[in-house]
Amino acid sequence: MAKATFEVPELTQYTEVPAIQPGAMAHSATFKAKEEFQKDLGFPGELVDDWQSKAIDKMGELLGRYRSLQVYMDACVKCGACTDKCHYFLGTKDPKNMPVARQDLMRKVYRRYFTWGGRLFPKLVGAEDFTKEVLDDWYCYFHQCSQCRRCSVFCPYGIDTAEISMAAREIMDSIGVGQKYCNEIIGKVYKIGNNLGLPGPALIDTLEGLEEDVYDETGVKVRYPIDEEGAEVLLVTPSADFFAEPHVDGLIGYGKVFHEAGISWTMSTHASEAANFGMFIGSYENMRRVAQRIREAAIQLKVKRIVFGECGHAWRVAYSFLNTLAGPWDFLDPRYPVPQHICEFTYELIQEGKLTFDKSENDDKVLTYHDSCNVARASRMGDMPGGQFEIPRAIIRATCNHFYDMDEDTIRDRTFCCGGGGGLLTDDLMEVRVKGAKPRLDALNNVIQEKGVTHMAAICAICKTQFSKVLPYYGMEMDQILSLHQLVSNAIVLTPGPDDEEEDEDDDLDGGDLDNDNEEMGDEAA
Amino acid sequence: MAFLTNFYAFLFYFAAFVLVSGLAFKIVQYSRTPAPLKIPTTPAPTKRSGVVFRMMREVVLFESLFRGNKWTWIFGWMFHFGLFLVTLRHLRYFMEPVPFLIQLVQPFGIYGGLAMIVGLAGLWIRRFYVDRVKYITSLSDHLILGLLVLIGCTGLLMKFVFHVDVVEIKTFYQGLYSFDIKPLPADPLLMLHLFLVASLMIIFPYSKLLHAPGLFFSPTRNQVDNPREQRHIAPWAKRLEQQ
Ligand code: SF4
Ligand code: SF4
């Protein structure tokens, strides 16, 4: 763990609402995207000359494109209900991290240029010119929002700061001020196919290694196929699942579930990434372009169903947007929703009695479950509203004997973001990430103390990477965060196939090497 | 007196025009602006009827605010419900004959007026004493609160202390319907009350009071959660597909 250059907050039993401390995070500056990365996405390479008028034009365009933005700019009454709901405010004390204050950074510009009140009486209504200082504030604070939507749950008008952050980032991109982390990653997806920039042959290699590992450990040949034409299911999963801990244990679990279900499946080198960072930068065009790869892969591999691996915002884009961005899916099997979540897939098999578990395999752990923000508040699983909360918990209960939920105020649709979502999962935002994790970790610490919880399961690549990084700052262990399907993987009883009889003799493979080499890569993977 | 009466007649024609046209403009703008993506805050209803129920809970009970902040909810709800009763009570000035329900609601309108003031006071105090709310408050927020409090106080004063001739007021408003301008009682309190109400009507479409129509257009609240079942696509996004 890197030594912290900032003060790590003390965990408290309940997350208290701090007194505001103006400017506490004003120094936070995530790296800007260099020209080459901007160009890949169709954005100018550096701040354009007449940026102010260009930005205002862009804002006008977006106001006409997104009803959410138009309504949310007008509707806020400054009631303050959202002010204590953002984990970044709770962790950093900076008042500009209060959702309404974050929105106001844009709203004051909106009022100045798009409303009568702001044109005539700027002082009175808090309108301001779009100056360089305001732009700098935008860059700073719109990159301290993980687009987790917690604020929108409590707002009487459902004002979603995520929508505003996305629009702000798109406006900034359009004048040449992009964030390195997000934009570089999107470029990698275009060029290579995934966030990590893992080329096809490397993936194939890794999956072969996985098959051997699983065989060595279980004596059963579980397949991890890629680019296999004619498979029933296309699995699209975050690229972190291929390498990093604890992600890869989840992937191993998916493979075992498919094995037991007897359903053929494949991954794709073309769509070797579930994540869609186009959403984080608010760019419909880029989000669409990233999503199209999945359609292309599905057609090319002639699959009948699409299933997504564990990833929070990827699931939001998949569940809520994929039909819009890359549909219609009329060439797939109409009996199944498109796409499905791996948890829905596993849960159905459990319901049908097709999976057998030995729960005692997880007896060395006491579990809790972290609802990932985008799964909780921006998507669903199953037929019933709230299935996104119940289905993962049902899977945990089916595979583990010891499970406790965290404080009711911090789970389900009131869950706290891990602190690394929305394109903030980069080392240059470490302070924001560590401080933003405090509310979640307060609640986690509570169940650790009171219920003896040892591990927290999650179904999001960003959450997993973020927690493995920030847990040590708070004196916890990085491996206390697990993939949900790792629990499935541990407990599932595998049925040997016809060629599984003879024991494989060579045991030179050291399964441990995956863990160490690739911890660093996880950062970009999510 | 003729001057004042004419002035107020003009003021109310103007205020009504601004209110109606301004709101109509906003409502048309909101409904014309596409919502290209499905973004309901989940868990969300999977059927239209469920969304209607969700919206009703938001409009009538302020459900989200209730979850968000109990104090703001209590004061905010008191104010709005009070305002609702007061508005119903005032309908007697604009209707002839006065419907039975409106007659029935008259005494409750007075309690409504009191609740309104208490609610507004609570909301205003928060703006000074809660540091987070103070931080986000701008001058216009104080002014709007002040305006509403004054409207409420002048109204209650006329009810309890300085009575005015309500029959004449009614004649004045009835006259406005047919552009027949009848004299308004020259009562300073009434003048102030009416002036403030007209101001409120005028700023309504140009201020945060737009939260009223805004709520109905908020995609996080009014969308059905069915993106997998039904393809949702905005016209401008559709054009991207044809390229
Ligand atoms: S809860 Fe909504 S209306 Fe209230 S201050 Fe926050 S954004 Fe504005
Ligand atoms: S979306 Fe999440 S991170 Fe952004 S302001 Fe709202 S609560 Fe904070």
Short mmCIF file of C-alpha atoms in Angstrom, two decimals, chain A residues 17 19-20 63-68 70-72 74-81 83-85 89 95-96 98 100-101 104 110 116 124-125 149 152-158 160 163 284-285 287-288 315-316 319-321 323-324 327-328 337-340 344 376-380 382-383 385-386 388-389 413-414, chain B residues 26 29-46 58 62 64-69 72 80 126-127 130-133 135-141 143 206-215 217-222 225-234 236-238 240-242:
data_model
loop_
_atom_site.label_atom_id
_atom_site.label_comp_id
_atom_site.label_asym_id
_atom_site.label_seq_id
_atom_site.Cartn_x
_atom_site.Cartn_y
_atom_site.Cartn_z
CA VAL A 17 -22.76 14.45 8.93
CA ALA A 19 -19.67 20.49 9.41
CA ILE A 20 -18.83 21.95 6.03
CA LEU A 63 -30.53 20.93 -22.86
CA GLY A 64 -32.44 20.18 -26.03
CA ARG A 65 -31.34 16.57 -26.11
CA TYR A 66 -31.92 15.50 -22.52
CA ARG A 67 -35.13 16.25 -20.71
CA SER A 68 -33.46 15.24 -17.47
CA GLN A 70 -33.48 20.67 -18.72
CA VAL A 71 -35.87 19.78 -15.92
CA TYR A 72 -33.15 19.34 -13.30
CA ASP A 74 -34.95 24.35 -13.37
CA ALA A 75 -36.54 22.31 -10.64
CA CYS A 76 -34.20 22.39 -7.66
CA VAL A 77 -35.68 24.34 -4.74
CA LYS A 78 -32.53 24.13 -2.59
CA CYS A 79 -34.40 22.17 0.03
CA GLY A 80 -31.18 20.57 1.18
CA ALA A 81 -32.50 17.01 1.42
CA THR A 83 -26.88 17.71 1.08
CA ASP A 84 -25.90 14.93 3.46
CA LYS A 85 -26.43 12.02 1.08
CA PHE A 89 -19.33 15.06 1.00
CA PRO A 95 -19.52 21.59 0.55
CA LYS A 96 -19.09 21.51 -3.21
CA MET A 98 -22.96 18.17 -1.66
CA VAL A 100 -27.01 20.32 -4.92
CA ALA A 101 -23.82 22.37 -4.73
CA ASP A 104 -25.15 24.48 -8.83
CA TYR A 110 -27.30 27.75 -16.99
CA TRP A 116 -34.32 35.64 -17.75
CA LEU A 124 -29.98 37.72 -7.05
CA VAL A 125 -30.40 34.20 -8.42
CA ARG A 149 -27.45 8.35 -7.91
CA SER A 152 -31.61 11.21 -6.60
CA VAL A 153 -33.26 8.74 -4.26
CA PHE A 154 -33.95 11.42 -1.67
CA CYS A 155 -34.64 14.43 -3.87
CA PRO A 156 -38.32 15.34 -3.95
CA TYR A 157 -38.02 15.83 -7.74
CA GLY A 158 -35.70 12.93 -8.35
CA ASP A 160 -30.07 13.02 -10.45
CA GLU A 163 -27.08 13.23 -15.21
CA TYR A 284 -24.17 8.98 -26.15
CA GLU A 285 -22.17 8.53 -29.34
CA MET A 287 -21.47 4.81 -25.41
CA ARG A 288 -23.28 3.60 -28.49
CA TRP A 315 -25.02 -3.76 -15.85
CA ARG A 316 -26.70 -0.37 -15.88
CA TYR A 319 -29.96 -3.56 -18.53
CA SER A 320 -31.20 -0.04 -19.07
CA PHE A 321 -29.51 1.10 -22.27
CA ASN A 323 -31.73 -2.32 -26.07
CA THR A 324 -31.68 1.38 -26.91
CA GLY A 327 -31.01 -3.32 -30.13
CA PRO A 328 -33.37 -4.57 -31.26
CA PRO A 337 -34.56 -11.21 -21.52
CA VAL A 338 -31.67 -9.53 -23.30
CA PRO A 339 -29.30 -9.21 -21.67
CA GLN A 340 -29.37 -11.28 -18.51
CA GLU A 344 -30.24 -13.99 -12.73
CA ALA A 376 -29.12 -0.95 -6.94
CA ARG A 377 -30.44 2.35 -8.26
CA ALA A 378 -30.24 2.12 -12.02
CA SER A 379 -31.22 -1.41 -12.96
CA ARG A 380 -33.12 -4.48 -11.97
CA GLY A 382 -35.59 -10.70 -12.35
CA ASP A 383 -39.24 -9.82 -12.76
CA PRO A 385 -38.72 -4.37 -8.70
CA GLY A 386 -36.02 -4.87 -6.09
CA GLN A 388 -31.45 -6.58 -7.81
CA PHE A 389 -31.30 -6.71 -4.00
CA ASP A 413 -31.38 1.61 -2.76
CA ARG A 414 -29.73 3.59 0.02
CA LYS B 26 -42.12 25.48 -20.05
CA GLN B 29 -40.43 22.71 -23.72
CA TYR B 30 -40.28 19.85 -21.21
CA SER B 31 -42.56 17.61 -23.18
CA ARG B 32 -40.78 18.30 -26.47
CA THR B 33 -37.34 17.54 -25.04
CA PRO B 34 -36.69 13.84 -25.48
CA ALA B 35 -35.52 11.56 -22.70
CA PRO B 36 -33.24 9.35 -24.78
CA LEU B 37 -32.36 6.81 -22.10
CA LYS B 38 -34.25 4.88 -19.48
CA ILE B 39 -33.15 6.34 -16.17
CA PRO B 40 -35.82 5.67 -13.53
CA THR B 41 -34.36 5.53 -10.05
CA THR B 42 -34.85 1.88 -9.19
CA PRO B 43 -36.57 -0.01 -7.75
CA ALA B 44 -39.17 1.47 -10.05
CA PRO B 45 -42.61 0.29 -11.16
CA THR B 46 -42.66 -2.01 -14.18
CA GLU B 58 -44.55 12.04 -4.64
CA PHE B 62 -43.56 13.96 -0.81
CA SER B 64 -38.73 10.93 -1.43
CA LEU B 65 -38.36 13.97 0.75
CA PHE B 66 -39.79 11.98 3.63
CA ARG B 67 -36.98 9.48 3.21
CA GLY B 68 -34.48 12.27 2.79
CA ASN B 69 -35.06 14.66 5.64
CA THR B 72 -37.76 19.50 5.80
CA HIS B 80 -47.78 22.95 0.72
CA ARG B 126 -33.23 25.93 8.36
CA ARG B 127 -31.70 28.30 5.87
CA VAL B 130 -28.17 24.29 9.10
CA ASP B 131 -24.74 25.09 7.70
CA ARG B 132 -25.21 22.94 4.60
CA VAL B 133 -28.54 24.54 3.74
CA TYR B 135 -24.33 27.29 2.02
CA ILE B 136 -26.68 26.51 -0.87
CA THR B 137 -29.12 29.32 -0.20
CA SER B 138 -29.04 32.31 -2.49
CA LEU B 139 -30.72 35.67 -2.11
CA SER B 140 -33.63 34.65 -4.30
CA ASP B 141 -34.41 31.75 -1.96
CA LEU B 143 -36.90 36.53 -1.23
CA TYR B 206 -39.00 32.09 -14.21
CA SER B 207 -37.88 30.71 -10.90
CA LYS B 208 -37.41 27.58 -8.88
CA LEU B 209 -41.19 27.50 -8.53
CA LEU B 210 -40.89 25.49 -11.74
CA HIS B 211 -40.40 22.52 -9.46
CA ALA B 212 -44.17 22.11 -9.65
CA PRO B 213 -44.39 21.20 -13.34
CA GLY B 214 -40.84 19.84 -13.23
CA LEU B 215 -41.78 17.00 -10.93
CA PHE B 217 -41.47 15.54 -16.13
CA SER B 218 -38.66 14.08 -14.05
CA PRO B 219 -37.48 10.96 -15.89
CA THR B 220 -36.11 9.36 -12.73
CA ARG B 221 -39.63 9.35 -11.35
CA ASN B 222 -42.00 9.09 -14.30
CA ASP B 225 -38.83 0.24 -15.64
CA ASN B 226 -39.12 -1.95 -18.75
CA PRO B 227 -36.05 -1.32 -20.92
CA ARG B 228 -35.49 -4.96 -21.78
CA GLU B 229 -39.09 -5.56 -22.77
CA GLN B 230 -39.58 -2.44 -24.83
CA ARG B 231 -37.07 -0.63 -26.98
CA HIS B 232 -36.89 3.00 -26.02
CA ILE B 233 -35.30 5.36 -28.49
CA ALA B 234 -35.36 9.12 -28.98
CA TRP B 236 -32.28 12.18 -32.44
CA ALA B 237 -30.77 8.89 -31.40
CA LYS B 238 -32.68 7.08 -34.11
CA LEU B 240 -27.61 8.14 -35.51
CA GLU B 241 -28.67 4.64 -36.49
CA GLN B 242 -29.51 5.67 -40.01
#
